[in-house]
């Protein structure tokens, strides 16, 4: 219990200390659905906001979230130029299902595979869904774990704030 | 006494580093980040469901990761605590105490990357080598050694690694006795030829060689000390098509899992998909023969010290009953399996699509035993070769089949419904290691509804039913979840095992209810969840590895945090 308290308190202390520190996307190698290797430090949206969403084909709330956003995505893009990058953490078991699933859902996202969990670990993601919002300078400015219907509206409010509209 | 001192020390370092990090960040790009997670439970006695009751009454798994990055340098550490671990955790070798579970340093110089200490990696889809972690299962075969990745020319990727694997945890991670070495090369033709990515197809070829060393300590057998496995893979992609195949061959590797036979092992997987907007289809086949590959030939369990990963070719379900009662697990000693899948979306405005569109998903998977012929016992040399077999030739023993159909439709502005039918055949004797138990034949129906009450409030419910005459008989599950975006949720679930079968009732199987309530609070990267009630014994799977979780009753708390 003592250990737990210690761990807990230093985790919280550190999080307080770092909460205000915007950080850049870390470097990790992910793959496109065409098998191209991409260094995540090169991901960008030409000075406009970018959403990084971690998901998996076996994660029901993840799919709900991405489907909910899909219905509004065209409008979001038109209004703010935001781009959604969907990072699948499906491993060898299900990574082959990602491409037919994504197309079957008719999604327009930029999709990457992270089968070895390299980016997931680099961004300290515990579980999916987990969403990061990156500003035009490539800094992570907001994050959210979990998905509940309506969370996409909160996310979009943050995107609007980034482009200076409320 | 060493432990608390170390922790105080570590805590002091972290806090100090954290305090300076913002300053650093502005000066030279250095930053410190991490996460924390814990699953804790207070156990209550409940003999009716056969609940576990650890003598400590309170148990918790806790982890925290810290990663420091500065330009091309990165260092990370993970502390873990199990005082004691949750009942039934982990899957393999026991974990106890508190200490360092993982640590590494990594630096990158142009196209060369060097990692020292612990790392996770995989060659292709992992049939020759994969080190990975599934924290919630307690599977962690991290390497401890070094790895070099090098890109000598565009489109050519080389990897080499060496080390020992994580085994258990005793106030710090412990290592297996075997040494693992491996090298991998991957050539990405489109990148190499520098052709356009957007239109043309791409071909990626790869090959790897992995070897393990363990001294021959047997007085009866002459054991191979170095056991090699090679693998080759091919991946073709185009905007619509995707074809992946991988083959692995292992030389003779007498071990605990195969009864110390000298037969070589083989594994092959083939997967093809075709997809366009609104339509996706895939077909796959796997076959494994004597492919357990562990860095200790006498490894006590199938969960520990695995060098390779053999993915099961079945759908990983998300609903509670199909996900946790009868999930399939790969049979590395011998299996032939296949899967077909289809996704279709009827667009808005079409006859079946209606005003909002309709989605269909159909999935069928089946797994059989490999057809084998035992070699005679007359001659000891022949007998030690075990059996003869041919890859992809199944016997008539079906291990598993699963046909599932899901229809999902938004029926109005505020209502979405999903209906699932699932038919299951499950060889519980082989898959769960319960010899003599009858094969389970089941049918399931699941209805899920989501109703948006306001922009921020929604109600979701699930009703699930399994009917079977075998094992524990029928199950019914009802779940309701009220969510208040973006911070709160409230959920209640009741699972009812009402049997409904005279044969099982005669054997003493009684109707049982498992109520469970949950409250959750989420703020940014922090998530808190409290559960109270009965949790049914079940099988908990992530990514294709499964752990048996015992029945329990009590109060549990989960916290995850990312910073």
XYZ file of C-alpha atoms in Angstrom:
729
model
C 0.000 0.000 0.000
C 2.863 2.303 0.892
C 4.473 1.532 -2.441
C 1.228 2.189 -4.207
C 0.818 5.541 -2.529
C 4.374 6.456 -3.396
C 3.926 5.491 -7.016
C 0.619 7.243 -7.206
C 1.865 10.426 -5.659
C 4.947 10.747 -7.824
C 2.896 9.954 -10.922
C 0.500 12.733 -10.003
C 3.294 15.130 -9.047
C 5.001 14.561 -12.349
C 1.773 14.985 -14.246
C 1.184 18.304 -12.526
C 4.739 19.368 -13.271
C 4.410 18.481 -16.919
C 0.814 19.314 -17.597
C 1.600 22.716 -19.009
C 4.551 21.582 -21.073
C 3.549 21.197 -24.723
C 5.489 18.407 -26.333
C 6.153 17.433 -29.904
C 5.113 14.138 -31.392
C 7.753 11.533 -30.520
C 9.653 9.571 -33.115
C 8.377 6.036 -33.772
C 7.969 3.964 -36.898
C 4.439 3.112 -38.036
C 3.233 1.662 -41.354
C 0.703 2.861 -43.866
C -1.884 0.380 -45.119
C 0.383 0.072 -48.200
C 3.266 -1.112 -46.045
C 5.286 2.111 -46.208
C 7.244 2.890 -43.049
C 6.670 6.363 -41.677
C 8.483 8.203 -38.885
C 5.744 9.761 -36.770
C 7.835 12.892 -36.262
C 7.150 13.692 -39.924
C 3.353 13.612 -39.520
C 1.876 17.041 -40.112
C -1.140 18.875 -41.427
C 0.470 21.957 -42.965
C 0.040 24.194 -39.948
C -3.511 23.103 -39.224
C -4.683 20.987 -36.273
C -4.325 17.220 -36.331
C -6.146 14.590 -34.270
C -4.250 11.402 -33.418
C -6.641 8.655 -32.412
C -5.541 5.237 -31.141
C -8.005 2.435 -31.903
C -8.278 -1.282 -32.712
C -10.692 -3.463 -34.677
C -11.479 -5.348 -31.438
C -12.328 -2.191 -29.455
C -16.051 -1.377 -29.521
C -15.920 2.187 -28.093
C -13.074 3.036 -30.495
C -15.191 2.070 -33.476
C -18.161 4.027 -32.076
C -15.985 7.107 -31.743
C -14.504 6.897 -35.234
C -17.934 6.209 -36.733
C -19.441 9.163 -34.854
C -16.677 11.457 -36.106
C -16.979 10.009 -39.635
C -20.484 11.458 -39.916
C -19.167 14.949 -39.177
C -15.682 14.688 -40.601
C -16.361 16.305 -43.978
C -17.863 19.316 -42.204
C -15.004 19.501 -39.672
C -12.454 19.470 -42.477
C -14.291 22.154 -44.386
C -14.585 24.425 -41.361
C -11.141 23.987 -39.790
C -8.892 21.961 -42.132
C -8.394 19.436 -39.310
C -7.008 15.998 -40.180
C -7.647 12.789 -38.276
C -4.873 10.234 -38.082
C -6.227 6.868 -36.919
C -3.501 4.647 -35.460
C -4.548 1.016 -35.214
C -2.835 -0.999 -32.486
C -4.097 -4.272 -33.991
C -1.303 -6.823 -33.827
C -0.446 -9.785 -36.063
C -3.751 -11.380 -35.187
C -5.977 -8.708 -36.641
C -3.810 -6.217 -38.578
C -4.825 -7.879 -41.849
C -8.423 -6.952 -41.049
C -7.732 -3.239 -40.712
C -7.714 -2.279 -44.409
C -10.968 -4.093 -45.359
C -12.584 -2.820 -42.152
C -11.599 0.802 -42.737
C -12.850 0.683 -46.316
C -15.962 -1.241 -45.307
C -16.789 1.581 -42.887
C -16.217 4.147 -45.624
C -13.807 6.174 -43.467
C -11.742 9.005 -44.935
C -9.071 9.051 -42.245
C -5.329 8.731 -42.648
C -4.778 5.267 -41.161
C -1.544 3.811 -39.787
C -0.674 0.454 -38.272
C 1.311 0.229 -35.032
C 1.442 -3.584 -34.623
C 4.467 -3.537 -32.356
C 3.000 -0.773 -30.157
C 5.993 1.547 -30.770
C 4.000 4.768 -31.050
C 1.559 3.611 -28.379
C 4.448 3.203 -25.941
C 6.172 6.409 -27.046
C 2.990 8.369 -26.270
C 2.397 6.422 -23.038
C -1.040 5.209 -24.064
C -2.438 2.739 -21.525
C -5.576 1.638 -23.308
C -7.721 2.494 -26.324
C -9.453 4.669 -27.357
C -7.031 7.472 -26.613
C -7.068 10.754 -28.507
C -4.425 13.465 -28.815
C -4.902 16.866 -30.352
C -1.863 18.365 -32.058
C -1.677 22.052 -32.969
C -0.275 23.558 -36.146
C 3.227 23.643 -34.641
C 3.151 19.894 -34.043
C 2.700 20.224 -30.262
C 0.351 17.983 -28.317
C -2.049 20.391 -26.638
C -4.864 18.160 -25.406
C -5.648 14.515 -24.825
C -8.554 12.344 -23.860
C -8.857 8.731 -22.832
C -12.051 6.678 -23.256
C -15.050 7.423 -25.451
C -18.573 8.403 -24.556
C -21.129 9.565 -27.104
C -20.790 13.360 -27.224
C -17.023 13.346 -26.593
C -16.555 14.160 -30.274
C -18.279 17.517 -29.654
C -15.808 18.317 -26.879
C -12.953 17.372 -29.195
C -14.299 19.609 -31.934
C -14.643 22.521 -29.510
C -10.911 22.134 -28.812
C -10.177 22.070 -32.551
C -12.206 25.258 -33.019
C -10.265 26.913 -30.187
C -7.022 26.016 -31.956
C -8.038 27.671 -35.185
C -9.227 30.691 -33.218
C -12.962 30.128 -33.570
C -15.423 29.371 -30.795
C 15.334 -2.509 3.070
C 16.741 -1.806 -0.356
C 13.405 -1.365 -1.967
C 12.008 1.665 -0.149
C 15.350 3.446 -0.446
C 15.441 2.885 -4.161
C 11.886 4.074 -4.559
C 12.430 7.235 -2.564
C 15.456 7.846 -4.698
C 13.548 7.226 -7.927
C 10.670 9.397 -6.790
C 13.030 12.224 -5.935
C 14.702 11.994 -9.351
C 11.423 12.020 -11.149
C 10.011 14.957 -9.284
C 13.228 16.876 -9.779
C 13.348 16.011 -13.466
C 9.691 16.883 -13.824
C 10.217 20.263 -12.223
C 12.996 21.112 -14.651
C 11.436 19.575 -17.728
C 9.552 22.665 -18.890
C 12.767 24.681 -18.747
C 14.567 21.966 -20.666
C 11.806 21.767 -23.186
C 12.291 25.354 -24.177
C 16.048 25.152 -24.287
C 16.966 21.997 -26.111
C 13.874 19.901 -26.723
C 14.343 17.447 -23.855
C 11.133 16.215 -22.308
C 9.901 13.722 -19.763
C 6.626 11.885 -20.108
C 5.021 8.803 -18.766
C 1.971 6.975 -17.633
C 0.587 5.222 -14.633
C -1.945 2.487 -14.242
C -3.269 0.327 -11.470
C -5.892 -2.357 -11.063
C -6.711 -3.048 -7.446
C -9.314 -5.211 -5.775
C -10.625 -5.824 -2.285
C -11.907 -9.398 -2.190
C -15.069 -10.541 -0.445
C -15.984 -14.090 0.431
C -18.570 -15.685 -1.821
C -18.608 -19.478 -1.745
C -21.700 -19.759 -3.967
C -19.787 -18.678 -7.056
C -16.513 -20.196 -5.798
C -14.902 -16.771 -5.513
C -11.160 -16.584 -4.912
C -10.031 -15.174 -1.592
C -6.341 -14.330 -1.404
C -5.064 -14.349 2.197
C -4.036 -10.672 1.880
C -7.634 -9.736 0.931
C -6.377 -6.717 -0.972
C -4.373 -7.022 -4.178
C -3.115 -4.587 -6.778
C -1.123 -4.524 -9.979
C 0.526 -1.179 -10.619
C 2.826 0.170 -13.319
C 4.402 3.442 -14.160
C 6.448 4.276 -17.241
C 8.769 7.227 -17.652
C 10.360 8.193 -20.942
C 12.929 10.920 -21.312
C 13.692 12.156 -24.815
C 16.222 14.709 -25.913
C 16.909 15.131 -29.622
C 18.145 11.730 -30.804
C 18.466 10.244 -27.357
C 15.764 8.419 -25.434
C 15.746 6.578 -22.111
C 12.878 4.826 -20.412
C 12.059 2.929 -17.253
C 9.029 1.074 -15.999
C 8.422 0.315 -12.337
C 5.972 -2.405 -11.449
C 4.351 -3.458 -8.216
C 2.566 -6.668 -7.236
C 1.993 -6.772 -3.464
C 0.370 -9.205 -4.219
C -0.875 -9.304 -7.831
C -4.579 -9.718 -8.601
C -5.851 -13.270 -8.202
C -5.198 -15.298 -11.342
C -2.565 -12.835 -12.589
C -0.322 -13.206 -14.532
C -0.881 -15.936 -17.102
C 2.471 -17.659 -16.603
C 5.345 -17.386 -14.137
C 4.329 -15.675 -10.842
C 4.995 -11.974 -10.252
C 5.764 -10.567 -6.800
C 7.207 -7.491 -5.127
C 8.079 -4.075 -6.491
C 10.915 -3.023 -8.736
C 12.122 -2.298 -12.237
C 10.247 -4.192 -14.940
C 11.823 -2.628 -18.001
C 14.530 -0.063 -18.789
C 16.382 0.976 -21.910
C 18.354 3.632 -23.673
C 18.102 4.323 -27.369
C 19.845 6.666 -29.728
C 19.554 7.402 -33.391
C 22.350 8.580 -35.671
C 20.995 9.288 -39.150
C 19.874 5.871 -40.450
C 21.243 3.874 -37.544
C 19.308 3.228 -34.364
C 20.749 1.436 -31.351
C 18.766 0.217 -28.349
C 20.334 -1.139 -25.162
C 18.445 -2.881 -22.376
C 14.839 -3.928 -22.831
C 12.977 -3.728 -26.127
C 10.005 -5.128 -28.000
C 10.186 -6.024 -31.655
C 8.885 -8.408 -34.266
C 9.993 -9.827 -37.606
C 7.126 -9.755 -40.093
C 4.009 -10.934 -38.330
C 6.068 -12.701 -35.706
C 6.069 -16.409 -36.595
C 9.847 -16.565 -36.064
C 10.270 -13.723 -33.570
C 8.063 -11.413 -31.574
C 8.706 -9.880 -28.188
C 5.707 -8.016 -26.841
C 3.713 -7.127 -23.774
C 0.062 -7.494 -22.969
C 0.029 -5.887 -19.578
C -3.555 -6.773 -18.761
C -2.826 -10.452 -19.349
C 0.550 -10.513 -17.671
C 2.290 -11.598 -20.861
C 5.653 -9.890 -21.252
C 8.573 -11.509 -23.054
C 10.624 -8.319 -23.460
C 14.155 -8.838 -24.672
C 17.020 -7.686 -22.482
C 20.097 -7.143 -24.610
C 20.713 -4.888 -27.562
C 19.246 -4.178 -30.964
C 20.567 -2.385 -34.026
C 18.331 -1.136 -36.827
C 19.939 0.203 -39.966
C 18.652 1.573 -43.244
C 21.604 1.380 -45.684
C 19.585 2.610 -48.670
C 16.036 3.812 -49.205
C 13.644 0.859 -49.009
C 16.111 -1.497 -47.315
C 15.694 -2.172 -43.604
C 18.055 -4.291 -41.541
C 17.667 -5.396 -37.941
C 19.851 -7.416 -35.638
C 19.282 -8.266 -31.987
C 20.554 -10.381 -29.142
C 19.595 -10.980 -25.548
C 17.609 -12.950 -23.021
C 13.875 -12.823 -22.443
C 11.910 -11.601 -19.462
C 10.558 -14.553 -17.500
C 8.927 -13.634 -14.193
C 9.042 -10.796 -11.683
C 10.600 -10.897 -8.212
C 11.187 -7.320 -7.025
C 12.393 -6.737 -10.577
C 12.138 -8.695 -13.800
C 13.843 -12.072 -13.986
C 15.266 -13.622 -17.124
C 15.000 -16.989 -18.818
C 18.106 -19.149 -19.224
C 18.173 -19.192 -23.019
C 19.856 -16.674 -25.304
C 17.980 -15.405 -28.350
C 19.702 -13.993 -31.444
C 18.036 -12.795 -34.615
C 18.465 -10.850 -37.841
C 15.914 -9.544 -40.291
C 16.001 -7.887 -43.680
C 13.091 -6.193 -45.394
C 13.060 -4.751 -48.900
C 10.335 -2.365 -49.891
C 10.366 -2.329 -53.700
C 8.252 0.749 -54.362
C 10.484 2.739 -52.027
C 13.625 1.246 -53.547
C 12.522 2.025 -57.121
C 11.236 5.381 -55.931
C 7.929 4.968 -57.768
C 4.856 6.907 -56.830
C 3.044 5.635 -53.755
C -0.413 6.757 -54.565
C -1.215 4.824 -57.722
C 0.971 1.786 -58.229
C 1.082 -1.360 -56.169
C 3.903 -2.218 -53.842
C 5.812 -5.380 -53.077
C 7.608 -5.932 -49.804
C 9.770 -8.973 -49.242
C 11.411 -9.979 -46.017
C 13.451 -12.737 -44.494
C 14.726 -13.519 -41.034
C 16.800 -15.974 -39.085
C 16.437 -16.519 -35.356
C 18.386 -18.834 -33.116
C 18.251 -19.740 -29.449
C 20.974 -21.212 -27.309
C 20.506 -23.350 -24.235
C 23.035 -25.795 -22.813
C 22.271 -29.501 -23.100
C 21.669 -30.520 -19.502
C 20.012 -33.855 -20.153
C 21.578 -37.128 -19.117
C 19.223 -39.173 -21.283
C 18.929 -37.282 -24.554
C 21.349 -35.541 -26.871
C 19.675 -32.160 -27.194
C 20.359 -29.488 -29.826
C 21.904 -26.513 -28.003
C 21.395 -24.056 -30.851
C 17.953 -24.181 -32.416
C 17.440 -22.079 -35.532
C 14.266 -20.870 -37.208
C 14.118 -19.078 -40.528
C 11.173 -17.261 -42.009
C 10.295 -15.559 -45.282
C 7.452 -13.208 -46.128
C 5.877 -11.454 -49.055
C 3.446 -8.573 -48.972
C 1.765 -7.176 -52.067
C -0.479 -4.147 -51.815
C -2.461 -2.052 -54.231
C -5.220 0.411 -53.457
C -7.803 -2.405 -53.598
C -5.829 -5.596 -52.983
C -3.634 -6.780 -50.186
C -1.869 -10.126 -50.126
C 0.331 -11.265 -47.251
C 2.065 -14.556 -46.760
C 4.671 -15.737 -44.290
C 6.378 -19.088 -43.843
C 8.581 -20.250 -40.970
C 10.654 -23.395 -40.493
C 12.193 -24.511 -37.221
C 14.803 -27.264 -36.896
C 14.338 -30.045 -34.355
C 13.613 -28.612 -30.918
C 12.755 -31.266 -28.329
C 10.865 -29.500 -25.528
C 8.259 -29.793 -22.816
C 5.424 -28.758 -25.104
C 6.027 -31.360 -27.830
C 7.008 -34.271 -25.578
C 10.716 -33.975 -26.476
C 10.364 -35.136 -30.061
C 12.977 -34.333 -32.715
C 10.572 -33.398 -35.500
C 11.150 -30.029 -37.184
C 8.368 -27.423 -37.033
C 6.603 -25.429 -39.739
C 4.154 -22.564 -39.866
C 2.494 -20.763 -42.724
C -0.097 -18.052 -43.067
C -1.758 -16.583 -46.131
C -4.149 -13.669 -46.144
C -5.830 -11.829 -49.007
C -8.129 -8.830 -48.831
C -10.072 -6.808 -51.366
C -11.695 -3.536 -50.432
C -13.190 -0.385 -51.889
C -15.187 2.364 -50.162
C -18.169 0.719 -48.503
C -17.025 -2.843 -49.158
C -14.293 -5.011 -47.691
C -13.631 -8.741 -47.911
C -10.859 -10.973 -46.675
C -9.853 -14.619 -46.825
C -7.128 -16.197 -44.756
C -5.597 -19.572 -43.908
C -3.063 -20.667 -41.291
C -1.348 -23.916 -40.528
C 0.987 -24.644 -37.644
C 2.906 -27.845 -36.981
C 5.070 -28.345 -33.889
C 5.797 -24.612 -33.682
C 6.145 -23.890 -29.971
C 9.419 -21.970 -29.837
C 10.451 -21.046 -26.299
C 13.872 -19.929 -25.108
C 13.772 -22.531 -22.332
C 12.934 -26.031 -23.555
C 11.676 -26.924 -20.078
C 9.545 -23.774 -19.703
C 6.868 -24.534 -17.098
C 4.022 -22.977 -19.068
C 2.960 -22.198 -22.602
C 2.778 -18.485 -21.695
C 6.414 -17.928 -20.781
C 9.515 -17.290 -22.862
C 7.869 -17.582 -26.243
C 10.203 -16.404 -28.993
C 7.569 -16.440 -31.711
C 3.892 -15.560 -31.990
C 1.341 -17.631 -33.874
C -1.735 -15.487 -34.421
C -5.123 -17.173 -34.080
C -7.279 -16.717 -37.159
C -10.576 -15.971 -35.480
C -12.496 -12.798 -34.824
C -11.824 -11.158 -31.503
C -15.282 -10.418 -30.148
C -16.149 -7.306 -28.201
C -19.387 -8.340 -26.521
C -18.974 -9.881 -23.094
C -20.417 -13.379 -23.623
C -18.678 -14.341 -26.886
C -15.461 -12.585 -25.807
C -15.010 -14.212 -22.416
C -16.789 -17.590 -22.405
C -15.462 -19.436 -25.445
C -12.626 -17.582 -27.195
C -10.216 -19.538 -29.352
C -6.499 -19.802 -28.668
C -3.925 -20.938 -31.235
C -2.766 -24.556 -30.976
C 0.946 -24.281 -31.877
C 1.456 -28.041 -31.808
C -0.860 -28.570 -34.753
C -3.621 -26.608 -36.400
C -5.187 -25.872 -39.766
C -7.514 -22.879 -39.791
C -9.324 -20.564 -42.142
C -11.312 -17.350 -41.984
C -13.508 -15.374 -44.350
C -14.929 -11.955 -43.652
C -17.081 -9.363 -45.342
C -17.991 -5.759 -44.533
C -20.622 -3.883 -46.456
C -22.244 -0.508 -46.066
C -25.547 0.344 -47.686
C -25.181 4.041 -48.274
C -27.607 6.707 -47.133
C -30.589 7.079 -49.404
C -30.509 3.547 -50.795
C -33.373 1.131 -50.207
C -31.664 -0.838 -47.444
C -29.527 2.052 -46.278
C -32.497 4.247 -45.414
C -31.888 7.745 -44.179
C -28.669 6.988 -42.267
C -27.046 3.958 -43.923
C -26.820 0.341 -42.754
C -23.724 -1.727 -42.031
C -23.295 -5.472 -42.350
C -20.404 -7.609 -41.097
C -20.196 -11.360 -41.698
C -17.362 -13.460 -40.364
C -16.700 -17.193 -40.448
C -13.703 -18.951 -38.998
C -12.879 -22.586 -38.476
C -9.951 -24.482 -36.971
C -9.082 -28.166 -37.242
C -6.417 -30.397 -35.770
C -3.511 -31.225 -38.047
C -3.651 -34.732 -39.502
C -0.806 -36.687 -37.928
C 0.383 -40.290 -38.021
C 2.269 -41.401 -34.931
C 5.529 -43.160 -35.581
C 5.971 -46.646 -34.156
C 7.292 -47.217 -30.684
C 9.384 -50.224 -31.756
C 12.460 -48.232 -32.649
C 13.481 -45.513 -30.213
C 15.091 -43.331 -32.900
C 11.942 -43.373 -35.029
C 9.710 -42.863 -32.019
C 11.670 -39.756 -31.072
C 10.678 -38.193 -34.404
C 7.127 -38.181 -33.067
C 4.780 -38.246 -36.021
C 4.463 -37.501 -39.695
C 2.217 -34.770 -41.066
C 1.756 -32.396 -43.975
C 1.139 -28.715 -43.511
C -2.443 -27.582 -44.296
C -3.766 -31.167 -44.163
C -6.393 -31.253 -41.412
C -7.718 -34.233 -39.497
C -11.452 -34.589 -38.971
C -11.261 -33.183 -35.436
C -12.751 -29.713 -35.449
C -11.404 -27.496 -32.670
C -13.485 -24.446 -33.330
C -15.927 -22.775 -35.634
C -17.601 -19.398 -35.377
C -20.131 -17.897 -37.752
C -21.231 -14.403 -36.815
C -23.389 -11.855 -38.557
C -23.834 -8.280 -37.376
C -26.236 -5.655 -38.668
C -25.812 -2.117 -37.424
C -28.147 0.730 -38.213
C -28.938 4.224 -37.095
C -32.716 4.184 -37.100
C -33.325 7.795 -36.158
C -31.463 10.954 -35.161
C -31.140 9.619 -31.609
C -31.291 5.818 -31.891
C -28.773 3.292 -33.164
C -29.342 -0.467 -33.062
C -27.098 -3.457 -33.687
C -28.180 -7.073 -33.931
C -25.714 -9.964 -33.852
C -26.174 -13.687 -34.379
C -23.393 -16.086 -33.560
C -23.069 -19.848 -33.965
C -20.225 -21.565 -32.157
C -18.538 -24.961 -31.949
C -15.845 -25.145 -29.265
C -13.567 -28.019 -28.324
C -13.220 -27.119 -24.654
C -11.070 -30.202 -23.983
C -8.255 -28.932 -26.242
C -8.684 -25.148 -26.107
C -9.139 -24.749 -22.364
C -7.315 -27.934 -21.396
C -10.316 -29.581 -19.731
C -9.901 -33.246 -20.737
C -13.058 -35.272 -21.151
C -15.430 -32.286 -21.320
C -17.949 -32.441 -24.138
C -17.623 -30.174 -27.162
C -19.748 -27.044 -26.766
C -22.346 -26.156 -29.410
C -23.904 -22.762 -28.876
C -26.085 -20.093 -30.450
C -26.005 -16.464 -29.373
C -28.169 -13.467 -30.027
C -27.089 -9.976 -29.048
C -29.046 -6.765 -29.285
C -27.325 -3.478 -28.634
C -29.012 -0.100 -28.535
C -27.666 3.391 -28.202
C -29.956 6.292 -27.463
C -28.675 9.841 -27.366
C -30.738 11.646 -24.740
C -28.964 14.964 -25.274
C -25.740 16.095 -26.951
C -23.834 14.964 -23.884
C -25.955 12.245 -22.335
C -26.614 8.823 -23.748
C -27.980 5.474 -22.723
C -26.540 2.280 -24.135
C -27.825 -1.197 -23.459
C -26.948 -4.752 -24.437
C -29.002 -7.899 -24.136
C -27.070 -11.090 -24.819
C -28.181 -14.684 -24.794
C -26.268 -17.922 -25.212
C -28.071 -21.231 -25.491
C -26.103 -24.438 -25.165
C -26.706 -27.866 -23.688
C -23.044 -28.343 -22.760
C -20.584 -26.987 -20.209
C -22.432 -24.522 -17.929
C -25.609 -24.336 -19.967
C -27.415 -21.119 -20.896
C -26.324 -17.609 -20.112
C -28.207 -14.340 -20.333
C -26.581 -10.954 -19.894
C -28.097 -7.509 -19.611
C -26.072 -4.327 -19.481
C -27.056 -0.684 -19.217
C -24.632 2.219 -19.416
C -25.465 5.840 -18.847
C -22.793 8.265 -20.028
C -22.365 11.957 -19.348
C -19.783 13.216 -21.805
C -16.986 14.051 -21.294
C -16.488 13.037 -17.666
C -18.801 10.455 -16.125
C -20.329 7.059 -16.733
C -22.516 4.747 -14.731
C -23.055 1.114 -15.670
C -24.799 -1.950 -14.381
C -24.560 -5.489 -15.649
C -26.259 -8.720 -14.653
C -25.181 -12.072 -15.977
C -27.439 -14.999 -15.326
C -26.431 -18.627 -15.730
C -29.817 -20.305 -15.683
C -28.760 -23.665 -17.166
C -32.192 -24.723 -18.450
C -31.009 -28.253 -18.978
C -31.929 -31.315 -16.900
C -28.675 -33.177 -17.507
C -26.611 -30.304 -16.184
C -29.001 -29.666 -13.299
C -28.679 -33.335 -12.344
C -24.915 -32.778 -12.120
C -25.491 -30.033 -9.589
C -25.244 -26.985 -11.837
C -27.451 -24.355 -10.231
C -28.803 -21.087 -11.576
C -26.533 -18.209 -10.573
C -26.687 -14.456 -11.002
C -23.660 -12.149 -11.259
C -24.564 -8.496 -10.701
C -21.873 -5.853 -11.165
C -22.047 -2.076 -10.912
C -19.492 0.459 -12.198
C -18.845 4.166 -11.954
C -16.217 5.934 -13.996
C -14.694 9.386 -14.165
C -12.509 10.583 -17.038
C -10.621 13.810 -17.223
C -8.170 14.338 -20.065
C -5.638 11.546 -19.926
C -6.822 10.330 -16.504
C -9.431 7.655 -16.038
C -10.860 6.254 -12.799
C -13.249 3.338 -12.532
C -14.798 1.613 -9.525
C -16.651 -1.706 -9.770
C -18.592 -3.521 -7.127
C -20.126 -6.968 -7.361
C -19.591 -10.449 -8.676
C -17.288 -11.185 -11.548
C -17.794 -14.469 -13.331
C -14.884 -16.781 -14.055
C -13.939 -16.198 -17.635
C -11.263 -16.012 -20.227
C -9.706 -12.674 -20.782
C -7.976 -12.217 -24.134
C -5.977 -9.443 -25.707
C -4.508 -9.789 -29.171
C -4.944 -13.534 -29.227
C -3.480 -14.666 -25.952
C -5.925 -15.612 -23.228
C -5.766 -15.813 -19.473
C -8.246 -17.577 -17.205
C -9.682 -15.188 -14.654
C -11.184 -16.774 -11.531
C -14.606 -15.839 -10.177
C -14.470 -13.115 -7.571
C -16.605 -10.833 -5.495
C -15.574 -7.462 -4.176
C -14.715 -3.883 -4.804
C -12.240 -3.027 -7.518
C -10.581 0.160 -8.667
C -8.754 0.974 -11.885
C -6.791 4.111 -12.590
C -4.966 4.965 -15.791
C -3.131 8.172 -16.414
C -1.015 9.512 -19.275
C 1.164 12.555 -18.843
